[in-house]
Tab-separated table of N, CA and C in Angstrom:
chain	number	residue	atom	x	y	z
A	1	UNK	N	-11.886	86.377	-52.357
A	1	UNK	CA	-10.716	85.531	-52.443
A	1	UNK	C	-11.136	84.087	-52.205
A	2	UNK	N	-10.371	83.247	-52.877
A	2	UNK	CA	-10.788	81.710	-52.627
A	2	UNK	C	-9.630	81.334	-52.030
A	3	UNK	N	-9.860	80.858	-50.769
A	3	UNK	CA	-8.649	80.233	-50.224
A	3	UNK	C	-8.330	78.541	-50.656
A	4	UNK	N	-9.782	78.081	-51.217
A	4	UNK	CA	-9.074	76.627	-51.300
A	4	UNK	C	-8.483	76.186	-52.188
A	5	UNK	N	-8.056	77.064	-53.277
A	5	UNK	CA	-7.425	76.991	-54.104
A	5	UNK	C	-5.993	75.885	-53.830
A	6	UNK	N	-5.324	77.180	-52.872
A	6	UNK	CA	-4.061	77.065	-52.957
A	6	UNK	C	-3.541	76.297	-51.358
A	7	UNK	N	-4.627	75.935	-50.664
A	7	UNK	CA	-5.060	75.183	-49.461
A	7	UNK	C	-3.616	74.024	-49.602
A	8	UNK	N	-2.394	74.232	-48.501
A	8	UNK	CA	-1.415	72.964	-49.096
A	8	UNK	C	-2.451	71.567	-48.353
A	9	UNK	N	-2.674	71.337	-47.678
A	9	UNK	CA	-3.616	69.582	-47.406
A	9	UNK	C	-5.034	69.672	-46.995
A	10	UNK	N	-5.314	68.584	-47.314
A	10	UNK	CA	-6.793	68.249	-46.563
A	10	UNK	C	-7.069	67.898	-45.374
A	11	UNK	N	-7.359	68.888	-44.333
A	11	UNK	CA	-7.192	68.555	-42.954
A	11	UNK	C	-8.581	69.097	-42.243
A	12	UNK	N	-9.158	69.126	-43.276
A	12	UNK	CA	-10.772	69.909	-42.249
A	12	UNK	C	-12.099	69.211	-42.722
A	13	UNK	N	-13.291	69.658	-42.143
A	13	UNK	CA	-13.943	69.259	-42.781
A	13	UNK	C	-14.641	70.514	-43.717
A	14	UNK	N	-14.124	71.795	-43.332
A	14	UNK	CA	-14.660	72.805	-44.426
A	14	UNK	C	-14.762	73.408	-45.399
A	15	UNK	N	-15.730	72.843	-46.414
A	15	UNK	CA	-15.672	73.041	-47.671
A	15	UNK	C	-15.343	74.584	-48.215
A	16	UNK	N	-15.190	75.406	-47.035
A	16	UNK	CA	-14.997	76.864	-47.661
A	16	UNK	C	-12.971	76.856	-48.181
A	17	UNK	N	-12.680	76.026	-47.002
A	17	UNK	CA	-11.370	75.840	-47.510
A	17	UNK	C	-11.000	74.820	-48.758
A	18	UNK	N	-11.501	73.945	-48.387
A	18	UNK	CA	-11.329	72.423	-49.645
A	18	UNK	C	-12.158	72.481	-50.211
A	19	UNK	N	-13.026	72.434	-50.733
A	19	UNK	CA	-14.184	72.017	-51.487
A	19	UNK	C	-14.496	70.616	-51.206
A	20	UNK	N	-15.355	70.017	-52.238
A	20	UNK	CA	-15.982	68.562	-51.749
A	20	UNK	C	-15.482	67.790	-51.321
A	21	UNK	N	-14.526	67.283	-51.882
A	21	UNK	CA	-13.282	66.468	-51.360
A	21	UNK	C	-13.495	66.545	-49.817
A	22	UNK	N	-13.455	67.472	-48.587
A	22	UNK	CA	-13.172	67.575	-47.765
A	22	UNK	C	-13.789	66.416	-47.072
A	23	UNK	N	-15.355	65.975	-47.246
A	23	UNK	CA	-15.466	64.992	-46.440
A	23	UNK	C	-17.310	65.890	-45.921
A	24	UNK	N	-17.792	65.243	-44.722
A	24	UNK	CA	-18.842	65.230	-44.100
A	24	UNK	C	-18.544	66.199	-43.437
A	25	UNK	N	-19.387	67.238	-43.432
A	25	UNK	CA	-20.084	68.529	-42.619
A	25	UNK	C	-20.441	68.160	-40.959
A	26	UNK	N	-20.143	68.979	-40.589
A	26	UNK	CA	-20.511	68.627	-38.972
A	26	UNK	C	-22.137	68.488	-38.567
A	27	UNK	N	-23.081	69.062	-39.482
A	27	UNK	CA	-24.648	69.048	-39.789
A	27	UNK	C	-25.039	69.918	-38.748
A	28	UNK	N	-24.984	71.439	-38.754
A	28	UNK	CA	-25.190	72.204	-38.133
A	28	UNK	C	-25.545	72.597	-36.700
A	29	UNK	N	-24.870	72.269	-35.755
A	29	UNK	CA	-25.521	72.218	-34.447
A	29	UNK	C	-25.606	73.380	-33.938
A	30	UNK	N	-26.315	73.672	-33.036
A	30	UNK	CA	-26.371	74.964	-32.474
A	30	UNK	C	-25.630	75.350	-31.301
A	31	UNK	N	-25.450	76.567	-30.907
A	31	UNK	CA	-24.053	76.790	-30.350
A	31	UNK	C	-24.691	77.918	-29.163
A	32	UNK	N	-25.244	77.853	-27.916
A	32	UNK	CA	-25.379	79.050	-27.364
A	32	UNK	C	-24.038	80.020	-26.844
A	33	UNK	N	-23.902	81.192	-26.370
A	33	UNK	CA	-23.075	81.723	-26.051
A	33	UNK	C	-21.662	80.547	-25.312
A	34	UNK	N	-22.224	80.217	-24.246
A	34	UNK	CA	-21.866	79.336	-23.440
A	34	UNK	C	-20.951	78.467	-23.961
A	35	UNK	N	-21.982	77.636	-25.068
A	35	UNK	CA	-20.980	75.893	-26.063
A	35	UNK	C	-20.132	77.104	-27.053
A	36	UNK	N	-20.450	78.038	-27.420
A	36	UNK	CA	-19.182	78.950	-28.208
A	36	UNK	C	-17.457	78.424	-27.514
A	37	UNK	N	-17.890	78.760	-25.907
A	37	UNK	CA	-16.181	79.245	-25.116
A	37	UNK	C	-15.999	77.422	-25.015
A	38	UNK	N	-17.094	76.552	-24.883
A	38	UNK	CA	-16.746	74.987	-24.352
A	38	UNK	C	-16.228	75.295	-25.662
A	39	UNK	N	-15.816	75.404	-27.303
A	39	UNK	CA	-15.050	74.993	-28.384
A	39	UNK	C	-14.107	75.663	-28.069
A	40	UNK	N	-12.944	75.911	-27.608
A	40	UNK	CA	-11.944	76.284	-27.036
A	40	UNK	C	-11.901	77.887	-27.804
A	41	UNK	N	-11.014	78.282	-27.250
A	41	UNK	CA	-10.747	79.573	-27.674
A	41	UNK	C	-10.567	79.857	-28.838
A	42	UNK	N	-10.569	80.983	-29.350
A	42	UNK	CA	-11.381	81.768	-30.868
A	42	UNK	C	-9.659	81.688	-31.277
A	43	UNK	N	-9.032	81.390	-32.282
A	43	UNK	CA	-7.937	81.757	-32.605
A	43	UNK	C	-7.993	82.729	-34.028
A	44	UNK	N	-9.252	82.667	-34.899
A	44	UNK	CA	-9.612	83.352	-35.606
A	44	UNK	C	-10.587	83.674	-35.512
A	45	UNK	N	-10.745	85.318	-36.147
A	45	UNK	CA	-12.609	85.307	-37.059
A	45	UNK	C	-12.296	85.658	-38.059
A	46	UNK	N	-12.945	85.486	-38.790
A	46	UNK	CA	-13.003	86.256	-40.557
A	46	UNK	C	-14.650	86.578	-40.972
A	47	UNK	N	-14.488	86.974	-41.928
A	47	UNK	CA	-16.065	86.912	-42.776
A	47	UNK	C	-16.012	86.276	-44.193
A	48	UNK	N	-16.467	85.552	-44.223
A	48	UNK	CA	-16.723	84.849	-45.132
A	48	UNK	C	-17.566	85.056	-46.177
A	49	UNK	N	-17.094	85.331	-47.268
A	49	UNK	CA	-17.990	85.674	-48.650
A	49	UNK	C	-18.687	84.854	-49.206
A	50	UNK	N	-18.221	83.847	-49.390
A	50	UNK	CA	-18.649	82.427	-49.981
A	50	UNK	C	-20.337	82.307	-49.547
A	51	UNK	N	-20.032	82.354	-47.722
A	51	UNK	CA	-21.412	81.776	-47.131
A	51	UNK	C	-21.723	83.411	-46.669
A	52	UNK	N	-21.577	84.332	-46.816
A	52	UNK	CA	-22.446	85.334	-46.280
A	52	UNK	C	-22.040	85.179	-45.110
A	53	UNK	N	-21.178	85.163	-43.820
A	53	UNK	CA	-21.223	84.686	-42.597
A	53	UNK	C	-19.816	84.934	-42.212
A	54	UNK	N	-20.206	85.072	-41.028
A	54	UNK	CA	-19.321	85.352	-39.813
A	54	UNK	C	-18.712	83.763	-39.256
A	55	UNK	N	-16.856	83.667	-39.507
A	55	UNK	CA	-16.797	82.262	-39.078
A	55	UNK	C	-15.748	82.515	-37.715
A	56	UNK	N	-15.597	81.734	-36.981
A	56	UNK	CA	-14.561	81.672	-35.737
A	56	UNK	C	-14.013	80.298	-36.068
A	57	UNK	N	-12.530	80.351	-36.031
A	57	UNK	CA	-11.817	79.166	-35.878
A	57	UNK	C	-11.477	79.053	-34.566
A	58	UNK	N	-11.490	77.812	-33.852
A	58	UNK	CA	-11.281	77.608	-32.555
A	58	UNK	C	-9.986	76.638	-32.171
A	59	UNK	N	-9.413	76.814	-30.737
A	59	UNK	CA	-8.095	75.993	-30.418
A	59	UNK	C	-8.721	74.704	-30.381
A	60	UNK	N	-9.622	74.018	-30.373
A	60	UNK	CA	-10.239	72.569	-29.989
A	60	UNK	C	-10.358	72.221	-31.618
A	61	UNK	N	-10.364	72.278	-32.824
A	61	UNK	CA	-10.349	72.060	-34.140
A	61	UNK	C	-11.438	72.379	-34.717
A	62	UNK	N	-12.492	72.627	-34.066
A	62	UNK	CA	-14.320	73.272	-34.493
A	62	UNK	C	-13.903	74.438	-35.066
A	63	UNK	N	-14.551	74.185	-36.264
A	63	UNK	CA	-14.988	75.715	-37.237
A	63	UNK	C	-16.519	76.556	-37.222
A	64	UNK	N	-16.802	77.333	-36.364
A	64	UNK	CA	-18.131	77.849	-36.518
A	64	UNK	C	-18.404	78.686	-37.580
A	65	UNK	N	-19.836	78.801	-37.724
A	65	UNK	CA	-20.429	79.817	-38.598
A	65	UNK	C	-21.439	80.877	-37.772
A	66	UNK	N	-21.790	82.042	-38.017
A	66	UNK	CA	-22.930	82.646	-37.556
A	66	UNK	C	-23.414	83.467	-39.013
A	67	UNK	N	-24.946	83.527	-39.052
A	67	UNK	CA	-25.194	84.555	-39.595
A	67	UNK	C	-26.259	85.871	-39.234
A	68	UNK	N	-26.560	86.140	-39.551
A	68	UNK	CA	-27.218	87.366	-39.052
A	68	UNK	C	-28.171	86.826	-38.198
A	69	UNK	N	-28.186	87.469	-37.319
A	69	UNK	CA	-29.737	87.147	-36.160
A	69	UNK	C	-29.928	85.739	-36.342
A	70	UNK	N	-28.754	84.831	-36.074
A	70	UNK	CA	-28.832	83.287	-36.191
A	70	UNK	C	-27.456	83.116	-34.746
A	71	UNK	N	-27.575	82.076	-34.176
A	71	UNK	CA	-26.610	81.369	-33.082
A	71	UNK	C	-25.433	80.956	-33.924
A	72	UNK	N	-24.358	80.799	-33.523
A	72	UNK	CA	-23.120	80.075	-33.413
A	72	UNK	C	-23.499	78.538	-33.913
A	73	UNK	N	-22.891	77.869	-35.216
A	73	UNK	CA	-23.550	76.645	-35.208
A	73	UNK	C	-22.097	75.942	-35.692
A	74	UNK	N	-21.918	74.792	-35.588
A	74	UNK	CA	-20.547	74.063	-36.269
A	74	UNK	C	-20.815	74.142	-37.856
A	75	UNK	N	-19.819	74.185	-38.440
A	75	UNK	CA	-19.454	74.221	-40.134
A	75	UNK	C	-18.427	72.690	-39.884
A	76	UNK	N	-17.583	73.014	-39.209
A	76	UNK	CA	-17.154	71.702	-39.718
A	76	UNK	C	-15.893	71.514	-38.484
A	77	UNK	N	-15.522	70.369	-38.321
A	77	UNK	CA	-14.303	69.898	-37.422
A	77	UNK	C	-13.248	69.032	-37.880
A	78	UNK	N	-11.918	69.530	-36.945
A	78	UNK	CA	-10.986	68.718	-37.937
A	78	UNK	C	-11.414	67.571	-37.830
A	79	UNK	N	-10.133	66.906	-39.167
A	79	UNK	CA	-10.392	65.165	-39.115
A	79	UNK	C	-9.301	64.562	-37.971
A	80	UNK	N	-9.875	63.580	-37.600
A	80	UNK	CA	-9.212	62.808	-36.320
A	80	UNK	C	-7.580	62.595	-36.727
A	81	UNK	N	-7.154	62.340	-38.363
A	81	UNK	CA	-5.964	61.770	-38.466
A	81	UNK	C	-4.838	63.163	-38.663
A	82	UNK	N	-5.157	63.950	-38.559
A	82	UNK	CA	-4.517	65.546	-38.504
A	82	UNK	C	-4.241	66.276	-37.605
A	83	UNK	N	-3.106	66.298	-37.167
A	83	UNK	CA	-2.873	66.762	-36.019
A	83	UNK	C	-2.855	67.999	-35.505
A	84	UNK	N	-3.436	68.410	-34.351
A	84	UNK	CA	-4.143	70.339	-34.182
A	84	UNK	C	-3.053	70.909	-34.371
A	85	UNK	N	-1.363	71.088	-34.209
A	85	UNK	CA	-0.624	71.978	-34.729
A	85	UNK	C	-0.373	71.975	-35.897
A	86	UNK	N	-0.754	71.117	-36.541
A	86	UNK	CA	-0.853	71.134	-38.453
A	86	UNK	C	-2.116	71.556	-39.176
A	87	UNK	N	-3.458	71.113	-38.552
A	87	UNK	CA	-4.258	71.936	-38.647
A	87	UNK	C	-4.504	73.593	-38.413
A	88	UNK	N	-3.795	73.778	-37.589
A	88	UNK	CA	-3.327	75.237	-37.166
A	88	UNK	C	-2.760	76.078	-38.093
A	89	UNK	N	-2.360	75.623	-38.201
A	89	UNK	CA	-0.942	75.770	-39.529
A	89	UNK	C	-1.430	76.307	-40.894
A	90	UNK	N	-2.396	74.975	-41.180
A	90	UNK	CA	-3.046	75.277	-42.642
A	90	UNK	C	-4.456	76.116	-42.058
A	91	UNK	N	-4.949	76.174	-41.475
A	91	UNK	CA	-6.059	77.144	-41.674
A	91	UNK	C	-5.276	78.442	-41.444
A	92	UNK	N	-4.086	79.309	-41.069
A	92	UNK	CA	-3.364	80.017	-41.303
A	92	UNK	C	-2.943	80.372	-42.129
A	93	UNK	N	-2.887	79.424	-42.983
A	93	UNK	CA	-2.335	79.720	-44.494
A	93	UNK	C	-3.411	80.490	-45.538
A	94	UNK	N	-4.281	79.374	-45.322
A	94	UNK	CA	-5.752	79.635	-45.827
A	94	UNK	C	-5.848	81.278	-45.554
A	95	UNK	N	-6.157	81.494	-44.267
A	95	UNK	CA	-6.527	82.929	-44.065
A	95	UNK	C	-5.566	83.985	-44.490
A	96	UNK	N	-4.259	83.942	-44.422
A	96	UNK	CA	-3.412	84.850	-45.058
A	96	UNK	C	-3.830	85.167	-46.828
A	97	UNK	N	-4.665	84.567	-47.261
A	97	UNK	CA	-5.440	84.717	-48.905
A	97	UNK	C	-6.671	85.428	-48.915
A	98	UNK	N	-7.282	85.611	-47.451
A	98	UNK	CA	-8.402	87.003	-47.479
A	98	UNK	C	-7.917	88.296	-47.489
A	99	UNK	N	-8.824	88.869	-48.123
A	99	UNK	CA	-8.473	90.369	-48.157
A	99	UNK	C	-8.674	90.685	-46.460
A	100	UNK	N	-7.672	91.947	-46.497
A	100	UNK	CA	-7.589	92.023	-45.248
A	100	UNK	C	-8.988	92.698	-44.361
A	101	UNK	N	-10.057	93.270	-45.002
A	101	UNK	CA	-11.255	93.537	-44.602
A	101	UNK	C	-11.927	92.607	-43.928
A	102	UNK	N	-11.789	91.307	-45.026
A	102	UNK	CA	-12.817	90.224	-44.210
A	102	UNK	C	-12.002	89.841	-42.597
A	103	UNK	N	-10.718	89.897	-42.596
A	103	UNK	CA	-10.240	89.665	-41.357
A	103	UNK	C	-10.558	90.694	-40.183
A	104	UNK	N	-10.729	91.886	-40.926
A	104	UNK	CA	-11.134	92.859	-39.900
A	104	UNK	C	-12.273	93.227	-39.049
A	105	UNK	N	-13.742	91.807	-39.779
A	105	UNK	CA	-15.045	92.346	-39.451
A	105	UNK	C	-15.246	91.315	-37.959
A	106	UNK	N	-15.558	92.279	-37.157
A	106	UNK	CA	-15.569	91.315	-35.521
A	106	UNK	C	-17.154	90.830	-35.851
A	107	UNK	N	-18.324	91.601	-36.109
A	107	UNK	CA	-19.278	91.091	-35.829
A	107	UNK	C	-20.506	91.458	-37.197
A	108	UNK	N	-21.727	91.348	-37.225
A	108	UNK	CA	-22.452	91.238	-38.255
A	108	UNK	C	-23.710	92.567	-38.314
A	109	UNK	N	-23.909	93.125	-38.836
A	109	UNK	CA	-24.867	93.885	-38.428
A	109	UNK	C	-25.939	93.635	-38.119
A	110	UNK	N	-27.016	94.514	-37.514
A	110	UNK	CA	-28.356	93.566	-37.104
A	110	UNK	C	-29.373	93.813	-38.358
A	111	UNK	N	-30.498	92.684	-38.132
A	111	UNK	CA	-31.462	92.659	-39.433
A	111	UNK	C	-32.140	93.739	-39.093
A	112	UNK	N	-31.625	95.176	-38.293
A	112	UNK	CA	-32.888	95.953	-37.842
A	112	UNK	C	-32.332	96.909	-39.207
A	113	UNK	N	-30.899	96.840	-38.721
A	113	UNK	CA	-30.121	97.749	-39.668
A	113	UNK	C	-30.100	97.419	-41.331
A	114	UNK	N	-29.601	96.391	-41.217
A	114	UNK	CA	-29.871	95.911	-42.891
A	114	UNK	C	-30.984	96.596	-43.597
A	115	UNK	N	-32.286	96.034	-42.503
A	115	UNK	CA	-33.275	96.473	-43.287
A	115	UNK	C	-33.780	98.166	-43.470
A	116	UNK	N	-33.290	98.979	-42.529
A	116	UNK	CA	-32.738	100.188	-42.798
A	116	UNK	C	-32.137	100.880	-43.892
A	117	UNK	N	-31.077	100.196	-43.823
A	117	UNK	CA	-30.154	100.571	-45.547
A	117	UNK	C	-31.170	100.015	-46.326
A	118	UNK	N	-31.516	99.049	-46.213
A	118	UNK	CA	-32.581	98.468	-48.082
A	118	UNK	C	-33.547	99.893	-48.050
A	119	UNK	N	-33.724	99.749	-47.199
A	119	UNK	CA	-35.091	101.185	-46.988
A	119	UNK	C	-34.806	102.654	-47.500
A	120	UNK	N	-33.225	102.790	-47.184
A	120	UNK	CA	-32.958	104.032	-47.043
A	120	UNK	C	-32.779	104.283	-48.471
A	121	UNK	N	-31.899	103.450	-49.250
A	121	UNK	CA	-30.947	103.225	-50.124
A	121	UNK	C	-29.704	103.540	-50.026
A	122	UNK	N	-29.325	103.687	-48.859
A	122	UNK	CA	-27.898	104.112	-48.625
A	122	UNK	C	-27.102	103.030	-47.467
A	123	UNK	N	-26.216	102.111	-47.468
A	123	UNK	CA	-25.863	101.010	-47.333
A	123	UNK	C	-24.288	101.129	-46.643
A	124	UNK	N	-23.926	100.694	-45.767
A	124	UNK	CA	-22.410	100.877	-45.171
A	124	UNK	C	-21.980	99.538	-45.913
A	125	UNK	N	-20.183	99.926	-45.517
A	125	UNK	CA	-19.768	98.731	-46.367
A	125	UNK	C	-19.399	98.102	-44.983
A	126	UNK	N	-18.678	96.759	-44.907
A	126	UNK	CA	-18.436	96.577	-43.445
A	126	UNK	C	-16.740	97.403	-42.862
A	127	UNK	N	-16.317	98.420	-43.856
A	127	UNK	CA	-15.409	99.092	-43.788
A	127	UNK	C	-15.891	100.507	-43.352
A	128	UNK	N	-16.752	100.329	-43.562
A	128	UNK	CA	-17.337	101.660	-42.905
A	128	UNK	C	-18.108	103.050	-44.326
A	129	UNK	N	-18.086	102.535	-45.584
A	129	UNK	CA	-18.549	103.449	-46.436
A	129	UNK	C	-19.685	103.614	-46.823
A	130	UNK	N	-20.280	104.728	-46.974
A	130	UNK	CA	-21.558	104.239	-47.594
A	130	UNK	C	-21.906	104.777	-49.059
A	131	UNK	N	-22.355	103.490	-49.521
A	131	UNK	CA	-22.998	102.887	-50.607
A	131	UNK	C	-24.826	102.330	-50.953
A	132	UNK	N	-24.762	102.506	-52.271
A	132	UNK	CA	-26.235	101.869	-52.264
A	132	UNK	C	-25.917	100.601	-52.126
A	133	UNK	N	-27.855	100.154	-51.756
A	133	UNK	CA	-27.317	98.826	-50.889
A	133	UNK	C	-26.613	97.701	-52.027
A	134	UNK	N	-26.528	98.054	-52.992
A	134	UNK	CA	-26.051	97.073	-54.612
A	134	UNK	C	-24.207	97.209	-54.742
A	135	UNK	N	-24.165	98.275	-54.294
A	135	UNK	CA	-22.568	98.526	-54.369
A	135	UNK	C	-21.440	97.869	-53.523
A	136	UNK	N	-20.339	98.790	-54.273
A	136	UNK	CA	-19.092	98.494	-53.365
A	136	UNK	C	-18.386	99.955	-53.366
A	137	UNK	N	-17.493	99.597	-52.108
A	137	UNK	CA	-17.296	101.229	-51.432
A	137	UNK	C	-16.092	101.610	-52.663
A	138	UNK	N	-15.365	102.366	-51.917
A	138	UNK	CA	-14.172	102.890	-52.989
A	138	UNK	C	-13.059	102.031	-52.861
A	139	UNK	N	-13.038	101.338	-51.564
A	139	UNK	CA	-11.796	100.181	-51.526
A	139	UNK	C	-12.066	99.000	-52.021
A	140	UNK	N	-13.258	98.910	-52.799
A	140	UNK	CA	-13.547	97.698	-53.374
A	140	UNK	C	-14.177	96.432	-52.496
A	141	UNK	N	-14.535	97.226	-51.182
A	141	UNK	CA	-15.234	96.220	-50.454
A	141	UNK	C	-17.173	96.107	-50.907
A	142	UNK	N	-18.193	95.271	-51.093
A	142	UNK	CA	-19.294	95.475	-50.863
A	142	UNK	C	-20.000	95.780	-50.050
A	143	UNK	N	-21.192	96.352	-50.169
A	143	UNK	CA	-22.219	97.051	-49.310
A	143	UNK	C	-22.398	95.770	-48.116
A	144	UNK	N	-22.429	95.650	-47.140
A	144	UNK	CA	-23.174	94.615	-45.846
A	144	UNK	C	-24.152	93.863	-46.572
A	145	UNK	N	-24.898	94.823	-47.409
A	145	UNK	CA	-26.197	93.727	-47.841
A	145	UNK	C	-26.170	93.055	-49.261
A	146	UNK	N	-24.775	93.462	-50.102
A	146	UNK	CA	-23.904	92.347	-51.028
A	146	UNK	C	-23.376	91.258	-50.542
A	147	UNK	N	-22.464	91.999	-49.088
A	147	UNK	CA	-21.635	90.895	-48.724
A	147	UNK	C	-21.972	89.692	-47.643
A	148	UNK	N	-23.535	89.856	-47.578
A	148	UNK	CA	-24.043	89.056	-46.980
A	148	UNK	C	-25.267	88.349	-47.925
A	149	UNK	N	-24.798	88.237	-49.065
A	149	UNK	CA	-25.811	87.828	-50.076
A	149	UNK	C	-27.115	87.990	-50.290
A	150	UNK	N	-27.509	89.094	-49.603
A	150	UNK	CA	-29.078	89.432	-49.390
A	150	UNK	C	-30.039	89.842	-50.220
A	151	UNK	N	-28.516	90.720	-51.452
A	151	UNK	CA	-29.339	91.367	-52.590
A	151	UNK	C	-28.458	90.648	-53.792
């Protein structure tokens, strides 16, 4: 699903929602457990197709990314002239346009596992089916190692 389609304003800096237009990237910083909870509390996660990745939206306006066997890093933060209950608002909107799977995935599998399924040829989806690692299950979700752009 593309949420920035139908995105009603430009209030972020993340191109997964807006595209270019949006403005300057936060330039990836790194995030230990710790600077995760300093970005205020998680009000979302999703998974993200676009980037292969695990994102958390936070109450402080920071958008993180993670990806596999990688830290918590910024994607992007609101813009100063947008105010956090309107920003709130529209990244809500945004997310009501994922399938409801990607909303459902809490966390990422490990590269021990991935590389398991490539090995095995038999591949979970992040719904729980298994597939070769090239496929998609019967609900039309992809294999972990599609939906993390690996293959």
């Amino acid at each position: 699903m593309n949420a920035q389609s139908n995105h009603p304003s430009n209030d972020t800096t993340d191109p997964q929602f807006l595209g270019p237009e949006a403005g300057q990237q936060a330039g990836g910083e790194t995030h230990t457990r710790s600077e995760l909870d300093a970005n205020g509390s998680e009000l979302h996660r999703y998974f993200s197709v676009a980037r292969g990745a695990l994102i958390s939206v936070r109450s402080n306006g920071v958008t993180l990314c993670r990806q596999v066997d990688d830290e918590w890093k910024v994607l992007s933060r609101k813009k100063g002239d947008v105010p956090l209950a309107q920003w709130v608002v529209n990244k809500q909107a945004a997310l009501s346009e994922l399938a409801r799977w990607q909303l459902d995935v809490d966390e990422l599998p490990s590269m021990q596992d991935l590389m398991a399924w490539d090995e095995d040829g038999i591949c979970e989806t992040p719904t729980g089916h298994r597939v070769e690692p090239d496929g998609i299950g019967p609900d039309g979700v992809p294999s972990w190692l599609r939906a993390l752009r690996l293959i």
